[in-house]
Each structure stands twice: as C-alpha cells, then as structure tokens.
Amino acid sequence: MMRILTFCPELTPHIHRLSNQMKDFPSVDFVEIEDVNSLLRIKGDALILYVLKDIEEPVLLGIKDFKKRRPVQPRGLDLASFLERMESIGRIRRAKIIGVPEQMDESVLSSLGELIQEQSARS
C-alpha cells in the first residue's frame, strides 16, 4: 500500500474529498502528520503532500527542488532539512513532495489524483 503523508492541516478537507474520489484505488492511504518527528516512524520511501505558494497545479518535487519553492508555512523548510538528514543516514530511501496550490478546486483535485495514481503505479 502506498502511503501519502499530509503535513498541512489546511489540506484535511481536500484530502477527504480526494480520498472519496479515489475509492477505486484502495492501495493509497493518506496519513496526517503533525510534525517532523512523526517522520521518524517512516522507513523506505516518503511521499508528502505540502501546500506551496505561487503554483496552480500539483507538482512532484525532490527535496532540493522543494527547498527552492515557497512553502505556505515556514516549517516546510524544516521538513526539507529533516528529510535530507533522514535520506543521508538511510532511514528514508527516497523522499518526494507533491506540492499543491493554496486554492484547490475540482480541476486541481483531479490533477492531483492523476499524479498520485502515476506514483502508485511506480511503487
């Protein structure tokens, strides 16, 4: 089962809508995390949803690219640094962030669903 971590409380209502849309894909599990310490339990790959400024469509990013973007909350930079450390010690094999826009309409949710399906097929 692919696990997608959500790190922004403002995503919660959208995640519920998205998970309802993705009922045909039971292999995807959304897990809300409250802080970077919750990531200590993660092993293997980490796929994280995070809200970014100045984007209109969901985008898949590696850690370095995520750091160049503008997270909505300052803790996004803490997240990036933490993920880098976890990768460097081998705790996380690979971390990817799905950046989502601040405003999420049905079109964005649809694009996000497609991106998640692609990632699910690769894992």
Coordinates of N, CA and C in Angstrom, one line a residue:
M1 N 0.8 -1.2 0.0 CA 0.0 0.0 0.0 C 0.9 1.3 0.0
M2 N 0.6 2.2 -0.8 CA 1.3 3.4 -0.9 C 0.7 4.4 0.2
R3 N 1.6 5.0 0.9 CA 1.2 5.9 2.0 C 1.6 7.3 1.6
I4 N 0.6 8.2 1.7 CA 0.9 9.6 1.4 C 0.7 10.4 2.7
L5 N 1.8 11.1 3.1 CA 1.7 11.9 4.3 C 1.3 13.3 4.0
T6 N 0.4 13.8 4.8 CA -0.1 15.2 4.7 C 0.5 15.9 5.9
F7 N 1.1 17.1 5.6 CA 1.8 17.8 6.6 C 1.2 19.1 6.9
C8 N 0.1 19.5 6.2 CA -0.5 20.8 6.4 C -2.0 20.6 6.8
P9 N -2.3 21.1 8.0 CA -3.7 20.9 8.4 C -4.8 21.5 7.5
E10 N -4.4 22.5 6.7 CA -5.3 23.1 5.8 C -5.7 22.2 4.6
L11 N -4.9 21.1 4.5 CA -5.2 20.1 3.4 C -6.3 19.1 3.8
T12 N -6.6 19.0 5.1 CA -7.5 18.0 5.6 C -8.9 17.9 4.8
P13 N -9.6 19.0 4.6 CA -10.9 18.9 3.9 C -10.7 18.4 2.4
H14 N -9.6 18.8 1.8 CA -9.3 18.4 0.4 C -8.9 17.0 0.4
I15 N -8.2 16.5 1.4 CA -7.8 15.1 1.4 C -9.0 14.2 1.5
H16 N -10.0 14.6 2.3 CA -11.2 13.8 2.4 C -11.9 13.8 1.1
R17 N -12.0 14.9 0.4 CA -12.6 14.9 -0.9 C -11.9 14.0 -1.9
L18 N -10.5 14.1 -1.9 CA -9.7 13.4 -2.8 C -9.8 11.9 -2.5
S19 N -9.8 11.5 -1.2 CA -9.9 10.1 -0.9 C -11.2 9.5 -1.3
N20 N -12.3 10.3 -1.2 CA -13.6 9.9 -1.7 C -13.5 9.6 -3.2
Q21 N -12.8 10.5 -4.0 CA -12.7 10.4 -5.4 C -11.9 9.2 -5.8
M22 N -11.0 8.8 -4.9 CA -10.0 7.7 -5.2 C -10.4 6.4 -4.6
K23 N -11.7 6.2 -4.3 CA -12.1 4.9 -3.7 C -11.8 3.7 -4.6
D24 N -11.6 4.0 -5.9 CA -11.3 2.9 -6.8 C -9.8 2.5 -6.7
F25 N -9.1 3.2 -5.9 CA -7.6 3.0 -5.7 C -7.4 2.8 -4.2
P26 N -7.8 1.6 -3.7 CA -7.6 1.3 -2.3 C -6.2 1.2 -1.8
S27 N -5.3 1.1 -2.7 CA -3.9 1.0 -2.4 C -3.2 2.3 -1.9
V28 N -4.0 3.3 -1.8 CA -3.4 4.6 -1.4 C -4.0 4.9 0.0
D29 N -3.1 5.2 1.0 CA -3.5 5.6 2.3 C -3.0 6.9 2.7
F30 N -3.9 7.9 3.1 CA -3.5 9.2 3.5 C -3.3 9.2 5.0
V31 N -2.1 9.7 5.4 CA -1.8 9.8 6.8 C -1.4 11.2 7.2
E32 N -2.2 11.8 8.1 CA -1.8 13.1 8.6 C -0.7 13.1 9.6
I33 N 0.3 13.9 9.4 CA 1.4 14.0 10.4 C 1.4 15.5 10.9
E34 N 1.7 15.6 12.2 CA 1.7 16.9 12.8 C 3.0 17.6 12.9
D35 N 4.1 16.9 12.9 CA 5.4 17.5 13.0 C 6.4 16.6 12.4
V36 N 7.6 17.1 12.2 CA 8.7 16.3 11.5 C 9.0 15.0 12.3
N37 N 8.9 15.1 13.7 CA 9.2 13.9 14.5 C 8.4 12.7 14.1
S38 N 7.2 13.0 13.6 CA 6.3 11.8 13.1 C 7.0 11.1 12.0
L39 N 7.9 11.7 11.3 CA 8.6 11.0 10.2 C 9.6 10.0 10.7
L40 N 9.9 10.0 11.9 CA 10.9 9.0 12.5 C 10.4 7.6 12.3
R41 N 9.1 7.4 12.2 CA 8.5 6.1 12.1 C 8.5 5.6 10.6
I42 N 8.8 6.5 9.7 CA 8.8 6.2 8.3 C 10.0 5.5 7.9
K43 N 9.9 4.4 7.1 CA 11.0 3.7 6.5 C 10.7 3.5 5.0
G44 N 11.8 3.5 4.2 CA 11.6 3.3 2.8 C 11.4 4.6 2.1
D45 N 10.3 4.7 1.3 CA 10.0 5.9 0.6 C 9.1 6.8 1.3
A46 N 9.2 8.1 1.1 CA 8.3 9.0 1.7 C 7.7 9.9 0.6
L47 N 6.4 10.0 0.6 CA 5.6 10.8 -0.4 C 4.8 11.7 0.5
I48 N 5.0 13.0 0.3 CA 4.4 14.0 1.2 C 3.6 15.1 0.4
L49 N 2.4 15.4 0.8 CA 1.6 16.5 0.3 C 1.9 17.7 1.1
Y50 N 2.2 18.8 0.4 CA 2.5 20.1 1.1 C 2.0 21.2 0.2
V51 N 1.4 22.2 0.8 CA 0.9 23.4 0.1 C 2.1 24.4 -0.2
L52 N 2.1 24.8 -1.5 CA 3.1 25.7 -1.9 C 2.5 27.0 -2.5
K53 N 3.2 28.1 -2.3 CA 2.7 29.4 -2.9 C 3.0 29.4 -4.4
D54 N 2.3 30.2 -5.1 CA 2.6 30.6 -6.5 C 2.6 29.4 -7.4
I55 N 1.8 28.3 -7.2 CA 1.6 27.3 -8.2 C 0.1 27.1 -8.4
E56 N -0.2 26.6 -9.6 CA -1.6 26.5 -10.0 C -2.0 25.0 -10.1
E57 N -1.0 24.1 -10.3 CA -1.3 22.7 -10.5 C -0.4 21.9 -9.6
P58 N -0.7 20.7 -9.2 CA 0.2 19.9 -8.4 C 1.5 19.6 -9.1
V59 N 2.5 19.5 -8.4 CA 3.9 19.3 -9.0 C 4.6 18.3 -8.1
L60 N 5.3 17.4 -8.7 CA 6.1 16.4 -7.9 C 7.6 16.9 -7.8
L61 N 8.1 17.0 -6.6 CA 9.4 17.6 -6.4 C 10.3 16.7 -5.5
G62 N 11.6 16.8 -5.8 CA 12.6 16.2 -4.9 C 12.8 17.2 -3.8
I63 N 13.6 16.8 -2.8 CA 13.9 17.7 -1.7 C 14.5 19.0 -2.1
K64 N 15.5 19.0 -2.9 CA 16.3 20.2 -3.4 C 15.3 21.1 -4.1
D65 N 14.5 20.6 -5.0 CA 13.5 21.5 -5.7 C 12.5 22.0 -4.8
F66 N 12.1 21.3 -3.8 CA 11.1 21.7 -2.8 C 11.7 22.9 -2.0
K67 N 12.9 22.9 -1.7 CA 13.6 23.9 -0.9 C 13.6 25.3 -1.7
K68 N 13.6 25.2 -3.0 CA 13.7 26.4 -3.9 C 12.3 27.0 -4.0
R69 N 11.2 26.2 -3.7 CA 9.9 26.8 -3.8 C 9.5 27.5 -2.5
R70 N 8.3 28.1 -2.5 CA 7.9 28.9 -1.3 C 6.8 28.1 -0.6
P71 N 7.1 27.4 0.4 CA 6.1 26.7 1.2 C 5.2 27.7 1.9
V72 N 3.9 27.4 2.1 CA 3.0 28.3 2.8 C 3.4 28.5 4.2
Q73 N 3.9 27.5 4.8 CA 4.4 27.7 6.2 C 5.9 27.5 6.3
P74 N 6.5 28.3 7.2 CA 8.0 28.2 7.4 C 8.4 26.8 7.7
R75 N 7.6 26.0 8.4 CA 8.1 24.7 8.8 C 8.3 23.8 7.6
G76 N 8.0 24.2 6.4 CA 8.3 23.5 5.2 C 9.8 23.3 5.0
L77 N 10.5 24.4 5.3 CA 12.0 24.3 5.2 C 12.6 23.4 6.2
D78 N 12.0 23.3 7.4 CA 12.4 22.3 8.4 C 12.1 20.9 7.9
L79 N 11.0 20.7 7.3 CA 10.7 19.4 6.7 C 11.7 19.0 5.7
A80 N 12.1 19.9 4.8 CA 13.1 19.6 3.8 C 14.4 19.2 4.4
S81 N 14.9 20.0 5.4 CA 16.2 19.7 6.0 C 16.1 18.3 6.8
F82 N 15.0 18.1 7.4 CA 14.8 16.8 8.1 C 14.8 15.6 7.1
L83 N 14.1 15.8 6.0 CA 14.1 14.7 5.0 C 15.5 14.5 4.4
E84 N 16.2 15.5 4.2 CA 17.6 15.4 3.7 C 18.4 14.5 4.7
R85 N 18.3 14.9 6.0 CA 19.1 14.1 7.0 C 18.6 12.6 7.1
M86 N 17.3 12.4 7.0 CA 16.8 11.0 7.0 C 17.3 10.2 5.8
E87 N 17.4 10.9 4.7 CA 17.9 10.2 3.5 C 19.4 9.9 3.7
S88 N 20.1 10.9 4.2 CA 21.6 10.7 4.3 C 22.0 9.6 5.2
I89 N 21.2 9.3 6.3 CA 21.5 8.2 7.2 C 20.8 6.9 6.8
G90 N 20.1 6.9 5.7 CA 19.5 5.7 5.2 C 18.1 5.4 5.8
R91 N 17.6 6.2 6.6 CA 16.3 6.0 7.2 C 15.2 6.0 6.2
I92 N 15.3 7.0 5.3 CA 14.3 7.1 4.2 C 15.1 6.8 2.9
R93 N 14.6 6.0 2.1 CA 15.3 5.7 0.9 C 15.2 6.8 -0.1
R94 N 14.0 7.3 -0.3 CA 13.7 8.4 -1.2 C 12.5 9.2 -0.8
A95 N 12.7 10.5 -0.8 CA 11.6 11.4 -0.4 C 11.2 12.3 -1.6
K96 N 9.9 12.3 -1.8 CA 9.3 13.2 -2.8 C 8.2 14.0 -2.1
I97 N 8.0 15.2 -2.6 CA 7.0 16.1 -2.1 C 6.0 16.4 -3.3
I98 N 4.7 16.2 -3.1 CA 3.8 16.7 -4.1 C 3.3 18.1 -3.6
G99 N 3.8 19.1 -4.3 CA 3.4 20.4 -4.0 C 2.0 20.7 -4.5
V100 N 1.1 21.2 -3.7 CA -0.2 21.6 -4.2 C -0.5 23.1 -4.0
P101 N -1.3 23.7 -4.8 CA -1.6 25.1 -4.7 C -2.5 25.4 -3.4
E102 N -2.5 26.6 -3.0 CA -3.3 27.1 -1.9 C -4.8 26.9 -2.2
Q103 N -5.2 27.2 -3.4 CA -6.6 27.1 -3.8 C -6.8 25.8 -4.5
M104 N -7.6 24.9 -4.0 CA -7.8 23.6 -4.6 C -9.2 23.5 -5.1
D105 N -9.4 23.5 -6.4 CA -10.8 23.3 -6.9 C -10.8 21.9 -7.5
E106 N -11.9 21.5 -8.1 CA -12.1 20.2 -8.7 C -11.0 19.8 -9.7
S107 N -10.6 20.8 -10.5 CA -9.6 20.6 -11.5 C -8.3 20.2 -10.9
V108 N -7.9 20.9 -9.8 CA -6.7 20.6 -9.1 C -6.7 19.3 -8.5
L109 N -7.9 19.0 -7.9 CA -8.0 17.6 -7.2 C -7.9 16.5 -8.2
S110 N -8.5 16.8 -9.4 CA -8.4 15.8 -10.5 C -6.9 15.5 -10.9
S111 N -6.2 16.6 -11.1 CA -4.8 16.5 -11.5 C -4.0 15.9 -10.4
L112 N -4.3 16.2 -9.1 CA -3.6 15.5 -8.0 C -3.9 14.0 -8.0
G113 N -5.1 13.7 -8.2 CA -5.5 12.3 -8.3 C -4.7 11.5 -9.3
E114 N -4.5 12.1 -10.5 CA -3.8 11.5 -11.6 C -2.3 11.4 -11.2
L115 N -1.8 12.4 -10.6 CA -0.3 12.3 -10.2 C -0.1 11.2 -9.1
I116 N -1.1 11.1 -8.2 CA -1.0 10.1 -7.2 C -1.1 8.7 -7.8
Q117 N -2.0 8.5 -8.8 CA -2.2 7.2 -9.5 C -0.9 6.9 -10.2
E118 N -0.2 7.8 -10.8 CA 1.1 7.6 -11.5 C 2.1 7.1 -10.5
Q119 N 2.2 7.8 -9.4 CA 3.2 7.4 -8.3 C 2.8 6.0 -7.8
S120 N 1.6 5.7 -7.6 CA 1.1 4.4 -7.1 C 1.5 3.3 -8.0
A121 N 1.4 3.6 -9.3 CA 1.7 2.5 -10.3 C 3.3 2.3 -10.3
R122 N 4.1 3.3 -10.0 CA 5.5 3.1 -9.9 C 6.0 2.4 -8.7
S123 N 5.2 2.5 -7.6 CA 5.7 1.9 -6.4 C 5.4 0.4 -6.3

